[in-house]
Amino acid sequence: MRKNVKGLNRPVFFILKDIWSNLSLKRKFQSALVFCLMISSTLAEIASIGIIFPYLSYLENTNKDITILKYFNFENAQSTFIYITTFFIIVILFAGLLRVLNLYFNYQLSAFIGNDIGCGFYKKVINQEYIEHIYSNSNVIINSSTEGINQATSFIVLALQFLTSFLISLGIIVTLILIDWKIAFFLIIILSTTYVILSLLSRKTISNNSK
């Protein structure tokens, strides 16, 4: 019991490091692909945020000539509005699609890793000596292993979701700093406050569940 408590109290970095070191080459490759998807989702979010201000600026100056639009040889203001609005919607939808795909593959990868952990555990149990099978309680082993695998899978999901949210938040904040540092500063205060509140609430929940 103490070993389990001690394991739960380990820093997240070392837990993830142990999980990574025990992954197969196939799972590591899949993890790299999921990470690339995270980066792509971050860039898409940056593009969707960065395009809002030029789009609003265009709406405010629909009757004026914009230098960059002259290179596209649009026929009139109406066609220009349609093309720009369509492009804006496509960028927003593409960013949303990447976020959905990112969420889906995060759960898929977590399920695969959890399945690998379960297979490895059962293989270790089956290959133990006969005398150990006699004195061991199969019900306890199955229940504890199932609970442990579920907890490991949930932990991996939360870790992947946290990494995704961190990358996207970092990209958005950097973009806002480049656009308007006052907005970025206000957003950092809000996110920091929300993070502290969620940390306190989740710590209480984790403490109650561990008893």
Tab-separated table of N, CA and C in Angstrom, residues 38 43 48 92 104 128 135 147 171:
chain	number	residue	atom	x	y	z
A	38	MET	N	-0.757	17.900	-32.472
A	38	MET	CA	-0.889	18.971	-31.482
A	38	MET	C	-0.285	20.279	-32.005
A	43	LEU	N	-0.920	25.683	-34.483
A	43	LEU	CA	-0.725	26.624	-35.593
A	43	LEU	C	-2.062	27.050	-36.201
A	48	SER	N	-6.304	31.119	-36.806
A	48	SER	CA	-7.691	31.554	-36.630
A	48	SER	C	-7.784	32.806	-35.774
A	92	ILE	N	-11.394	28.795	-39.662
A	92	ILE	CA	-12.022	28.485	-38.382
A	92	ILE	C	-12.456	27.015	-38.326
A	104	TYR	N	-9.686	13.082	-30.476
A	104	TYR	CA	-9.953	11.674	-30.818
A	104	TYR	C	-8.685	10.826	-30.722
A	128	GLN	N	4.288	-16.351	-14.225
A	128	GLN	CA	4.911	-16.546	-12.915
A	128	GLN	C	4.891	-18.033	-12.541
A	135	TYR	N	-0.827	-19.646	-4.209
A	135	TYR	CA	-1.000	-18.798	-3.034
A	135	TYR	C	-1.534	-17.401	-3.371
A	147	GLU	N	-8.296	-1.893	-12.152
A	147	GLU	CA	-8.339	-0.532	-11.601
A	147	GLU	C	-7.079	0.243	-11.953
A	171	GLY	N	0.485	29.284	-27.756
A	171	GLY	CA	0.435	29.881	-29.094
A	171	GLY	C	-0.490	31.079	-29.158
